[in-house]
Amino acid sequence: MSVPKQQSTRGAKIVTEGVDNFSNRRSTTLNDYRLGNILWAGRGRSHMTEKATRPIRSDETLLAILEALEERTTPSVSDVATYAGVSKSTAHNHLSTLREHGYVVDGERGYELSLRFLELGESVRMNTEIYEVARPHADELSRETGLLVNISVEDRGKGVYLYRTRGDDRIRLSTRAGEVHELHCTATGKAILAHLPERRVESILDRHGLPKRSENTITDRETLRSELTEIRERGYSVDDEEYGQGLRCVGVPVLNGDDAVIGALSASGPATEVVGERLTTELPTRLKRVRNRIELNLRDY
């Protein structure tokens, strides 16, 4: 992809992913990432998760129940049972056990996840190699640029935002940590892909494909390979409204002491503002400078 030098003629409307009907999600939910946002965000494993050879049915039921609680607002026992595909008595037994151990709250309107999951998620995030070191630098960069700055890692072939900070409240972009995104259509994702071993990249593409998020999304493997080569050569990636119309983003990879990619840093903003020299020079330079500081701290010289 050639880095755009002209201002986009498209508007600044941000496209968000549609939400499927709750009852239609049960068939795919055990392979989904929503609960994983809480528990697995940012582990940065270098391999794809292998499918269990002998899955434990009760574990799958428990996970489905937790996902039901995440999907719905204070669902009833009947709602949870329908989602998980189990009887009401089975759902009630699981919910009672979760409540006893502090993972579920039984409120006046129904069941909901407790803040215990926030504690677990924060523990996972703090244990990542990049988060604690990169966070203050992300905050500083966001204040300087007025843009949304993201710290992302790869997990199970997708990207997970560990931290997001917005420098200008006029730009109403999500700052929710734990959100999962495709790698091929985001600046952080492409920066990571460009520095992973080729076999790993192919494994990710085999598993997840190249789903189309906007008119600009790369959906051809050969085109993506050329883009990744270009990213390695120039040292930064660009999401040119590929994730969502009206949103443009610049990213750089973050490497550890062994020169293995452990995450990426990016700055996002309206496509009408991230243009010209700001796109091709200013933001790449700022991001590389911040990345260098992060990597020095990671190496602990």
C-alpha positions as semicolon CSV with decimal commas, in nm:
position;residue;x (nm);y (nm);z (nm)
1;M;0,000;0,000;0,000
2;S;0,128;0,344;-0,083
3;V;0,101;0,588;0,204
4;P;-0,167;0,845;0,112
5;K;-0,051;1,202;0,079
6;Q;-0,382;1,365;-0,005
7;Q;-0,669;1,434;0,229
8;S;-0,945;1,176;0,212
9;T;-1,264;1,284;0,044
10;R;-1,466;1,060;0,268
11;G;-1,635;1,187;0,580
12;A;-1,522;1,124;0,933
13;K;-1,794;0,875;1,016
14;I;-1,658;0,585;1,219
15;V;-1,793;0,245;1,123
16;T;-1,858;0,013;1,413
17;E;-1,912;-0,357;1,396
18;G;-2,274;-0,466;1,395
19;V;-2,402;-0,666;1,687
20;D;-2,561;-0,997;1,603
21;N;-2,882;-1,106;1,763
22;F;-2,808;-1,259;2,101
23;S;-2,980;-1,587;2,029
24;N;-2,777;-1,638;1,710
25;R;-2,439;-1,615;1,882
26;R;-2,450;-1,944;2,073
27;S;-2,313;-2,147;1,779
28;T;-1,987;-1,950;1,768
29;T;-1,946;-1,816;2,117
30;L;-1,706;-2,082;2,246
31;N;-1,466;-1,986;1,968
32;D;-1,518;-1,615;2,020
33;Y;-1,290;-1,373;2,202
34;R;-1,528;-1,169;2,413
35;L;-1,464;-1,335;2,749
36;G;-1,101;-1,370;2,647
37;N;-1,080;-0,990;2,650
38;I;-1,102;-1,008;3,026
39;L;-0,892;-1,313;3,105
40;W;-0,633;-1,348;2,828
41;A;-0,567;-0,997;2,701
42;G;-0,201;-0,940;2,634
43;R;-0,035;-1,268;2,722
44;G;0,152;-1,233;2,393
45;R;0,184;-1,604;2,328
46;S;0,386;-1,690;2,022
47;H;0,173;-1,986;1,917
48;M;-0,185;-2,045;1,817
49;T;-0,411;-2,195;2,080
50;E;-0,453;-2,564;2,003
51;K;-0,799;-2,717;2,009
52;A;-0,853;-2,942;2,308
53;T;-0,835;-3,309;2,214
54;R;-1,071;-3,406;2,495
55;P;-1,272;-3,095;2,590
56;I;-1,443;-3,098;2,928
57;R;-1,814;-3,045;2,869
58;S;-1,874;-2,889;3,210
59;D;-1,597;-2,635;3,144
60;E;-1,755;-2,545;2,810
61;T;-2,090;-2,498;2,981
62;L;-1,935;-2,276;3,247
63;L;-1,765;-2,061;2,982
64;A;-2,088;-2,031;2,787
65;I;-2,264;-1,914;3,104
66;L;-1,997;-1,652;3,168
67;E;-2,027;-1,534;2,808
68;A;-2,403;-1,508;2,849
69;L;-2,350;-1,281;3,147
70;E;-2,114;-1,065;2,941
71;E;-2,349;-1,051;2,641
72;R;-2,668;-0,970;2,824
73;T;-2,757;-0,710;3,083
74;T;-2,860;-0,887;3,403
75;P;-3,006;-1,199;3,235
76;S;-3,239;-1,435;3,417
77;V;-3,162;-1,800;3,480
78;S;-3,385;-1,884;3,184
79;D;-3,190;-1,647;2,956
80;V;-2,860;-1,798;3,064
81;A;-2,988;-2,153;3,015
82;T;-3,108;-2,073;2,662
83;Y;-2,776;-1,915;2,567
84;A;-2,569;-2,201;2,707
85;G;-2,798;-2,469;2,569
86;V;-2,854;-2,633;2,907
87;S;-3,144;-2,687;3,144
88;K;-3,248;-2,418;3,390
89;S;-3,140;-2,636;3,682
90;T;-2,790;-2,678;3,533
91;A;-2,760;-2,305;3,469
92;H;-2,880;-2,230;3,822
93;N;-2,624;-2,468;3,975
94;H;-2,338;-2,306;3,783
95;L;-2,457;-1,956;3,870
96;S;-2,488;-2,046;4,238
97;T;-2,133;-2,182;4,240
98;L;-1,997;-1,872;4,067
99;R;-2,184;-1,649;4,311
100;E;-2,048;-1,842;4,608
101;H;-1,692;-1,787;4,487
102;G;-1,746;-1,418;4,416
103;Y;-1,751;-1,426;4,036
104;V;-2,121;-1,349;3,989
105;V;-2,361;-1,109;4,157
106;D;-2,731;-1,185;4,186
107;G;-2,892;-0,844;4,169
108;E;-3,255;-0,735;4,182
109;R;-3,290;-0,750;3,802
110;G;-3,082;-1,061;3,736
111;Y;-2,730;-1,199;3,733
112;E;-2,415;-1,012;3,634
113;L;-2,038;-1,059;3,640
114;S;-1,865;-0,931;3,951
115;L;-1,566;-0,699;3,971
116;R;-1,354;-1,007;4,043
117;F;-1,301;-1,026;3,667
118;L;-1,161;-0,674;3,665
119;E;-0,909;-0,783;3,926
120;L;-0,811;-1,086;3,717
121;G;-0,786;-0,886;3,396
122;E;-0,569;-0,621;3,554
123;S;-0,342;-0,888;3,696
124;V;-0,298;-1,037;3,348
125;R;-0,235;-0,695;3,195
126;M;0,025;-0,603;3,457
127;N;0,209;-0,928;3,388
128;T;0,261;-0,849;3,020
129;E;0,604;-0,748;2,906
130;I;0,498;-0,418;2,754
131;Y;0,210;-0,262;2,948
132;E;0,364;-0,100;3,254
133;V;0,664;0,032;3,060
134;A;0,465;0,168;2,764
135;R;0,166;0,323;2,942
136;P;0,324;0,654;3,059
137;H;0,475;0,706;2,714
138;A;0,136;0,647;2,553
139;D;-0,021;0,905;2,784
140;E;0,245;1,160;2,695
141;L;0,210;1,099;2,322
142;S;-0,167;1,132;2,344
143;R;-0,138;1,468;2,522
144;E;0,112;1,595;2,266
145;T;-0,085;1,490;1,957
146;G;-0,445;1,510;2,078
147;L;-0,501;1,167;1,920
148;L;-0,610;0,828;2,047
149;V;-0,296;0,630;2,134
150;N;-0,314;0,250;2,153
151;I;-0,094;-0,022;2,300
152;S;-0,177;-0,357;2,144
153;V;-0,048;-0,714;2,156
154;E;-0,115;-1,027;1,951
155;D;-0,304;-1,310;2,116
156;R;-0,429;-1,623;1,939
157;G;-0,393;-1,458;1,601
158;K;-0,582;-1,140;1,679
159;G;-0,490;-0,808;1,835
160;V;-0,591;-0,707;2,187
161;Y;-0,575;-0,348;2,309
162;L;-0,399;-0,343;2,646
163;Y;-0,435;0,030;2,688
164;R;-0,596;0,320;2,502
165;T;-0,578;0,686;2,593
166;R;-0,747;0,980;2,424
167;G;-0,585;1,324;2,417
168;D;-0,882;1,520;2,282
169;D;-1,232;1,461;2,415
170;R;-1,378;1,602;2,095
171;I;-1,274;1,277;1,924
172;R;-1,521;1,027;2,062
173;L;-1,331;0,706;1,991
174;S;-1,346;0,404;2,218
175;T;-1,081;0,382;2,490
176;R;-1,193;0,041;2,618
177;A;-0,902;-0,187;2,702
178;G;-0,944;-0,552;2,611
179;E;-1,112;-0,491;2,277
180;V;-1,013;-0,744;2,011
181;H;-0,936;-0,650;1,653
182;E;-0,818;-0,814;1,333
183;L;-0,448;-0,778;1,259
184;H;-0,464;-0,723;0,882
185;C;-0,670;-0,403;0,891
186;T;-0,527;-0,207;1,187
187;A;-0,200;-0,017;1,219
188;T;-0,092;-0,203;1,533
189;G;-0,193;-0,534;1,378
190;K;0,000;-0,482;1,056
191;A;0,305;-0,359;1,249
192;I;0,297;-0,684;1,447
193;L;0,236;-0,906;1,142
194;A;0,526;-0,744;0,958
195;H;0,765;-0,861;1,229
196;L;0,635;-1,210;1,295
197;P;0,794;-1,515;1,127
198;E;0,639;-1,586;0,787
199;R;0,505;-1,927;0,893
200;R;0,332;-1,766;1,190
201;V;0,170;-1,506;0,965
202;E;0,044;-1,775;0,730
203;S;-0,096;-1,970;1,024
204;I;-0,285;-1,663;1,143
205;L;-0,425;-1,595;0,796
206;D;-0,527;-1,959;0,757
207;R;-0,719;-1,942;1,080
208;H;-0,879;-1,598;1,060
209;G;-0,871;-1,506;0,693
210;L;-0,890;-1,144;0,575
211;P;-1,241;-1,026;0,663
212;K;-1,352;-0,701;0,503
213;R;-1,414;-0,418;0,749
214;S;-1,437;-0,126;0,505
215;E;-1,394;-0,043;0,138
216;N;-1,018;-0,004;0,199
217;T;-0,958;-0,331;0,384
218;I;-0,691;-0,552;0,229
219;T;-0,855;-0,886;0,145
220;D;-0,587;-1,037;-0,082
221;R;-0,291;-1,224;0,068
222;E;-0,039;-1,116;-0,193
223;T;-0,135;-0,752;-0,145
224;L;-0,097;-0,792;0,231
225;R;0,245;-0,956;0,192
226;S;0,362;-0,661;-0,018
227;E;0,224;-0,423;0,244
228;L;0,412;-0,603;0,525
229;T;0,737;-0,582;0,328
230;E;0,681;-0,209;0,283
231;I;0,617;-0,170;0,657
232;R;0,945;-0,341;0,745
233;E;1,134;-0,117;0,503
234;R;0,992;0,216;0,617
235;G;0,955;0,123;0,985
236;Y;0,589;0,206;1,040
237;S;0,241;0,096;0,934
238;V;-0,069;0,285;0,823
239;D;-0,434;0,196;0,859
240;D;-0,580;0,406;0,577
241;E;-0,947;0,379;0,673
242;E;-0,911;0,001;0,651
243;Y;-1,069;-0,074;0,988
244;G;-1,336;0,192;0,965
245;Q;-1,430;0,470;0,726
246;G;-1,309;0,809;0,842
247;L;-1,043;0,671;1,079
248;R;-0,671;0,677;0,996
249;C;-0,394;0,539;1,212
250;V;-0,013;0,513;1,218
251;G;0,167;0,237;1,410
252;V;0,510;0,101;1,499
253;P;0,617;-0,239;1,637
254;V;0,773;-0,280;1,981
255;L;1,054;-0,537;2,010
256;N;1,206;-0,699;2,317
257;G;1,572;-0,763;2,393
258;D;1,571;-1,063;2,160
259;D;1,433;-0,849;1,874
260;A;1,104;-1,039;1,886
261;V;0,788;-0,834;1,840
262;I;0,588;-0,816;2,165
263;G;0,332;-0,554;2,069
264;A;0,274;-0,229;1,887
265;L;0,200;0,136;1,951
266;S;-0,026;0,351;1,735
267;A;-0,193;0,692;1,710
268;S;-0,542;0,720;1,560
269;G;-0,756;1,012;1,453
270;P;-1,000;1,146;1,195
271;A;-0,883;1,082;0,839
272;T;-0,937;1,450;0,763
273;E;-0,674;1,543;1,023
274;V;-0,417;1,264;0,982
275;V;-0,294;1,369;0,638
276;G;0,010;1,505;0,451
277;E;0,331;1,546;0,651
278;R;0,151;1,462;0,972
279;L;0,079;1,119;0,829
280;T;0,408;1,053;0,652
281;T;0,659;1,231;0,877
282;E;0,537;1,380;1,206
283;L;0,349;1,085;1,354
284;P;0,595;0,816;1,236
285;T;0,881;1,019;1,386
286;R;0,700;1,070;1,717
287;L;0,600;0,705;1,739
288;K;0,950;0,580;1,662
289;R;1,094;0,810;1,926
290;V;0,851;0,683;2,189
291;R;0,906;0,323;2,078
292;N;1,280;0,366;2,122
293;R;1,231;0,480;2,481
294;I;1,002;0,188;2,555
295;E;1,248;-0,063;2,408
296;L;1,538;0,087;2,604
297;N;1,341;0,047;2,926
298;L;1,249;-0,309;2,833
299;R;1,614;-0,394;2,775
300;D;1,706;-0,243;3,114
301;Y;2,057;-0,134;3,014
